mmCIF file of C-alpha atoms in Angstrom:
data_model
loop_
_atom_site.group_PDB
_atom_site.id
_atom_site.type_symbol
_atom_site.label_atom_id
_atom_site.label_comp_id
_atom_site.label_asym_id
_atom_site.label_seq_id
_atom_site.Cartn_x
_atom_site.Cartn_y
_atom_site.Cartn_z
ATOM 1 C CA MET N 1 119.459 130.353 102.479
ATOM 2 C CA VAL N 2 122.868 131.220 101.077
ATOM 3 C CA ALA N 3 121.616 134.736 100.321
ATOM 4 C CA HIS N 4 120.243 134.992 103.851
ATOM 5 C CA ALA N 5 123.569 133.880 105.325
ATOM 6 C CA ARG N 6 125.395 136.484 103.238
ATOM 7 C CA ALA N 7 123.071 139.215 104.508
ATOM 8 C CA VAL N 8 123.442 138.148 108.150
ATOM 9 C CA LYS N 9 127.238 138.054 107.898
ATOM 10 C CA LEU N 10 127.366 141.484 106.251
ATOM 11 C CA PHE N 11 125.009 142.948 108.864
ATOM 12 C CA LYS N 12 127.244 141.714 111.680
ATOM 13 C CA ASP N 13 130.516 142.654 109.970
ATOM 14 C CA CYS N 14 129.264 146.212 109.504
ATOM 15 C CA ASN N 15 128.155 146.474 113.152
ATOM 16 C CA TYR N 16 124.715 147.783 112.260
ATOM 17 C CA ASN N 17 122.315 148.508 115.108
ATOM 18 C CA GLY N 18 119.366 146.203 115.594
ATOM 19 C CA GLU N 19 118.680 142.511 115.187
ATOM 20 C CA ILE N 20 118.721 140.233 112.186
ATOM 21 C CA GLY N 21 117.287 136.767 111.810
ATOM 22 C CA VAL N 22 114.987 134.578 109.762
ATOM 23 C CA VAL N 23 111.204 134.217 109.781
ATOM 24 C CA HIS N 24 109.677 131.057 108.396
ATOM 25 C CA ALA N 25 106.423 129.111 108.414
ATOM 26 C CA LEU N 26 107.111 125.953 110.413
ATOM 27 C CA PRO N 27 104.119 123.581 110.278
ATOM 28 C CA THR N 28 104.631 120.566 112.513
ATOM 29 C CA LYS N 29 104.398 117.172 110.801
ATOM 30 C CA TYR N 30 103.084 114.017 112.460
ATOM 31 C CA PRO N 31 102.624 110.456 111.178
ATOM 32 C CA TYR N 32 98.967 109.505 110.786
ATOM 33 C CA ASP N 33 99.799 106.166 112.415
ATOM 34 C CA SER N 34 102.954 106.341 114.514
ATOM 35 C CA SER N 35 103.219 102.536 114.446
ATOM 36 C CA ASN N 36 103.269 102.448 110.638
ATOM 37 C CA PRO N 37 106.821 102.876 109.246
ATOM 38 C CA GLU N 38 105.475 104.265 105.955
ATOM 39 C CA ASP N 39 103.542 107.002 107.758
ATOM 40 C CA VAL N 40 106.543 107.801 109.954
ATOM 41 C CA LYS N 41 108.750 108.099 106.864
ATOM 42 C CA ALA N 42 106.216 110.328 105.116
ATOM 43 C CA ALA N 43 106.143 112.686 108.114
ATOM 44 C CA GLU N 44 109.947 112.795 108.198
ATOM 45 C CA LEU N 45 110.206 113.631 104.482
ATOM 46 C CA GLU N 46 107.504 116.291 104.696
ATOM 47 C CA ASP N 47 109.315 117.780 107.693
ATOM 48 C CA ILE N 48 112.520 117.951 105.659
ATOM 49 C CA ILE N 49 110.774 119.870 102.869
ATOM 50 C CA HIS N 50 109.074 122.415 105.094
ATOM 51 C CA ASN N 51 111.312 122.724 108.135
ATOM 52 C CA LYS N 52 114.674 120.971 108.279
ATOM 53 C CA PHE N 53 115.869 122.260 104.918
ATOM 54 C CA ILE N 54 115.611 125.798 106.319
ATOM 55 C CA LEU N 55 116.648 125.119 109.917
ATOM 56 C CA ASN N 56 119.682 122.978 109.058
ATOM 57 C CA ALA N 57 121.083 125.655 106.782
ATOM 58 C CA THR N 58 120.398 128.449 109.264
ATOM 59 C CA TYR N 59 121.621 126.885 112.503
ATOM 60 C CA LEU N 60 123.944 124.056 111.472
ATOM 61 C CA GLY N 61 125.563 125.731 108.485
ATOM 62 C CA LYS N 62 125.152 122.459 106.608
ATOM 63 C CA TYR N 63 122.649 119.713 105.936
ATOM 64 C CA SER N 64 122.694 116.697 108.206
ATOM 65 C CA ARG N 65 123.158 113.313 106.560
ATOM 66 C CA GLU N 66 119.509 112.476 107.274
ATOM 67 C CA THR N 67 118.253 115.736 105.784
ATOM 68 C CA MET N 68 120.388 115.480 102.657
ATOM 69 C CA ALA N 69 119.395 111.844 102.125
ATOM 70 C CA GLY N 70 115.735 112.871 102.268
ATOM 71 C CA VAL N 71 116.278 115.776 99.880
ATOM 72 C CA GLN N 72 118.130 113.599 97.386
ATOM 73 C CA HIS N 73 115.404 110.938 97.562
ATOM 74 C CA ILE N 74 112.649 113.454 96.859
ATOM 75 C CA LEU N 75 114.582 115.055 94.006
ATOM 76 C CA SER N 76 115.539 111.749 92.396
ATOM 77 C CA VAL N 77 111.950 110.506 92.429
ATOM 78 C CA ASN N 78 110.747 113.761 90.847
ATOM 79 C CA GLY N 79 113.568 114.210 88.329
ATOM 80 C CA GLY N 80 115.293 117.116 90.070
ATOM 81 C CA GLN N 81 118.700 117.813 91.508
ATOM 82 C CA LEU N 82 120.289 120.046 94.123
ATOM 83 C CA GLU N 83 123.365 122.044 93.254
ATOM 84 C CA ILE N 84 125.275 123.390 96.240
ATOM 85 C CA SER N 85 128.975 124.204 96.237
ATOM 86 C CA ASP N 86 131.705 124.105 98.859
ATOM 87 C CA GLU N 87 131.652 127.910 98.777
ATOM 88 C CA ASP N 88 127.932 127.867 99.587
ATOM 89 C CA TYR N 89 128.617 125.690 102.616
ATOM 90 C CA LYS N 90 131.357 128.069 103.772
ATOM 91 C CA ILE N 91 128.907 130.961 103.627
ATOM 92 C CA LEU N 92 126.259 129.019 105.565
ATOM 93 C CA ASP N 93 128.804 127.962 108.177
ATOM 94 C CA ALA N 94 130.064 131.528 108.673
ATOM 95 C CA ALA N 95 126.569 132.743 109.617
ATOM 96 C CA LYS N 96 125.219 129.776 111.582
ATOM 97 C CA ASP N 97 125.795 131.364 115.020
ATOM 98 C CA LEU N 98 124.994 134.962 114.049
ATOM 99 C CA ASN N 99 121.198 134.994 113.743
ATOM 100 C CA ASP N 100 119.689 137.037 116.564
ATOM 101 C CA PHE N 101 116.286 135.400 116.316
ATOM 102 C CA LEU N 102 114.077 132.824 114.673
ATOM 103 C CA GLY N 103 110.570 133.977 113.835
ATOM 104 C CA ILE N 104 107.995 131.192 113.660
ATOM 105 C CA ASN N 105 104.821 131.588 111.632
ATOM 106 C CA TYR N 106 102.444 128.855 112.751
ATOM 107 C CA TYR N 107 98.901 128.199 111.615
ATOM 108 C CA MET N 108 98.568 124.434 111.325
ATOM 109 C CA SER N 109 100.053 120.963 111.622
ATOM 110 C CA ASP N 110 99.751 118.074 109.177
ATOM 111 C CA TRP N 111 99.257 114.315 109.571
ATOM 112 C CA MET N 112 101.051 112.274 106.928
ATOM 113 C CA ARG N 113 100.432 108.880 105.371
ATOM 114 C CA GLY N 114 102.673 106.848 103.124
ATOM 115 C CA TYR N 115 101.909 107.336 99.426
ATOM 116 C CA GLU N 116 103.424 105.835 96.264
ATOM 117 C CA GLY N 117 101.462 107.540 93.477
ATOM 118 C CA GLU N 118 101.933 110.664 91.379
ATOM 119 C CA SER N 119 101.733 114.177 92.789
ATOM 120 C CA GLU N 120 98.320 115.785 93.063
ATOM 121 C CA ILE N 121 97.786 118.939 95.092
ATOM 122 C CA THR N 122 94.551 120.893 95.370
ATOM 123 C CA HIS N 123 94.517 123.929 97.645
ATOM 124 C CA ASN N 124 91.159 124.870 99.122
ATOM 125 C CA ALA N 125 90.690 128.471 98.008
ATOM 126 C CA THR N 126 86.912 128.550 98.399
ATOM 127 C CA GLY N 127 86.495 128.134 102.139
ATOM 128 C CA ASP N 128 84.315 125.074 101.571
ATOM 129 C CA LYS N 129 85.613 122.454 103.983
ATOM 130 C CA GLY N 130 86.787 119.243 102.362
ATOM 131 C CA GLY N 131 88.188 120.655 99.131
ATOM 132 C CA SER N 132 91.882 119.992 99.802
ATOM 133 C CA LYS N 133 94.104 117.237 98.475
ATOM 134 C CA TYR N 134 97.845 116.873 99.038
ATOM 135 C CA GLN N 135 99.652 113.873 97.590
ATOM 136 C CA LEU N 136 103.335 114.390 96.835
ATOM 137 C CA LYS N 137 105.293 111.807 94.884
ATOM 138 C CA GLY N 138 108.164 110.386 96.879
ATOM 139 C CA VAL N 139 106.929 111.976 100.109
ATOM 140 C CA GLY N 140 103.407 111.089 101.214
ATOM 141 C CA GLN N 141 99.876 112.391 101.517
ATOM 142 C CA ARG N 142 98.210 114.599 104.083
ATOM 143 C CA GLU N 143 95.290 113.021 105.893
ATOM 144 C CA PHE N 144 92.438 115.453 106.536
ATOM 145 C CA ASP N 145 89.786 113.103 107.921
ATOM 146 C CA ILE N 146 91.132 112.835 111.457
ATOM 147 C CA ASP N 147 89.910 113.667 114.946
ATOM 148 C CA VAL N 148 91.363 117.187 114.899
ATOM 149 C CA PRO N 149 89.246 120.279 114.174
ATOM 150 C CA ARG N 150 90.023 122.150 110.973
ATOM 151 C CA THR N 151 89.162 125.474 109.436
ATOM 152 C CA ASP N 152 86.891 125.902 106.431
ATOM 153 C CA TRP N 153 90.103 125.949 104.372
ATOM 154 C CA ASP N 154 91.128 122.530 105.756
ATOM 155 C CA TRP N 155 93.918 123.836 107.981
ATOM 156 C CA MET N 156 94.195 121.684 111.084
ATOM 157 C CA ILE N 157 93.560 123.634 114.298
ATOM 158 C CA TYR N 158 96.217 122.261 116.622
ATOM 159 C CA PRO N 159 97.848 124.699 119.078
ATOM 160 C CA GLN N 160 99.990 121.875 120.507
ATOM 161 C CA GLY N 161 101.879 121.857 117.225
ATOM 162 C CA LEU N 162 103.383 125.265 117.968
ATOM 163 C CA TYR N 163 104.703 124.043 121.310
ATOM 164 C CA ASP N 164 106.108 120.904 119.716
ATOM 165 C CA GLN N 165 107.842 122.932 117.018
ATOM 166 C CA ILE N 166 109.426 125.301 119.532
ATOM 167 C CA MET N 167 110.656 122.390 121.640
ATOM 168 C CA ARG N 168 112.143 120.798 118.532
ATOM 169 C CA VAL N 169 114.116 123.950 117.775
ATOM 170 C CA VAL N 170 115.360 124.105 121.369
ATOM 171 C CA LYS N 171 116.455 120.455 121.249
ATOM 172 C CA ASP N 172 117.883 120.177 117.730
ATOM 173 C CA TYR N 173 119.258 123.687 117.168
ATOM 174 C CA PRO N 174 120.769 124.861 120.478
ATOM 175 C CA SER N 175 122.685 127.677 118.778
ATOM 176 C CA TYR N 176 119.447 129.669 118.393
ATOM 177 C CA HIS N 177 119.394 132.853 120.465
ATOM 178 C CA LYS N 178 115.722 133.690 120.793
ATOM 179 C CA ILE N 179 112.402 132.742 119.249
ATOM 180 C CA TYR N 180 109.614 135.098 118.259
ATOM 181 C CA VAL N 181 106.148 133.836 117.369
ATOM 182 C CA THR N 182 105.750 136.211 114.442
ATOM 183 C CA GLU N 183 102.418 134.869 113.174
ATOM 184 C CA ASN N 184 99.907 132.558 114.824
ATOM 185 C CA GLY N 185 96.203 131.870 114.806
ATOM 186 C CA LEU N 186 93.604 130.263 112.580
ATOM 187 C CA GLY N 187 91.791 131.182 109.407
ATOM 188 C CA TYR N 188 88.216 131.978 110.345
ATOM 189 C CA LYS N 189 85.165 133.438 108.615
ATOM 190 C CA ASP N 190 84.380 136.607 110.521
ATOM 191 C CA GLU N 191 80.745 137.200 111.387
ATOM 192 C CA PHE N 192 80.028 140.914 111.632
ATOM 193 C CA ASP N 193 77.442 141.916 114.218
ATOM 194 C CA GLU N 194 75.565 144.758 112.511
ATOM 195 C CA LYS N 195 73.822 145.797 115.714
ATOM 196 C CA GLU N 196 76.973 146.064 117.826
ATOM 197 C CA LYS N 197 79.235 146.998 114.878
ATOM 198 C CA THR N 198 81.833 144.474 115.935
ATOM 199 C CA VAL N 199 83.227 141.037 115.212
ATOM 200 C CA HIS N 200 82.906 138.535 118.050
ATOM 201 C CA ASP N 201 86.098 136.604 117.420
ATOM 202 C CA ASP N 202 85.424 133.878 119.977
ATOM 203 C CA ALA N 203 87.024 131.098 117.923
ATOM 204 C CA CYS N 204 90.355 132.904 117.649
ATOM 205 C CA ILE N 205 90.254 133.945 121.309
ATOM 206 C CA ASP N 206 89.654 130.328 122.313
ATOM 207 C CA TYR N 207 92.573 129.237 120.127
ATOM 208 C CA VAL N 208 94.971 131.693 121.751
ATOM 209 C CA LYS N 209 93.894 130.541 125.221
ATOM 210 C CA LYS N 210 95.014 127.019 124.302
ATOM 211 C CA ILE N 211 98.555 128.058 123.380
#
């Protein structure tokens, strides 16, 4: 993010034509059980990893106390550390109001449960539903067996998550200028109609209608 801030500042200082901003995958995170403090905490920590760590740096020019506390917790549990200097913060701060746009890539949301064990992550690369596992030490685990449809790659099909993510940006990062939905949809096994020489992409069309 420091490199991005440097590039944005240089672009603006040189008065180049065009727009400059950041594009990022922003999957929305929800607690599996919103009444369970462990699930709520797991969703918050997962959100820090995937979303707040990027958005804080881009639009606040710093990391909020909550975000940094979450980062330090995750790193300490996993034997890591974050090195960021005062100069890095100055660079982030100088660019925080200069991004012309935020591009959101959105394909799925995740539901998180509290988890105390070791990390174990299995990505479903086969397209056989049910092959995914995500358990991250110090964070939580993703729950796949919920009442939300999912793709054959275990990505949750939840258009509402895009709306919720956009509203979060509007609320928490008011210095944004505009938002582009740069990628959106669902992973789907295309069925080619040999007779009509076409793909009837009804599932994706139905998804877009729900946005």
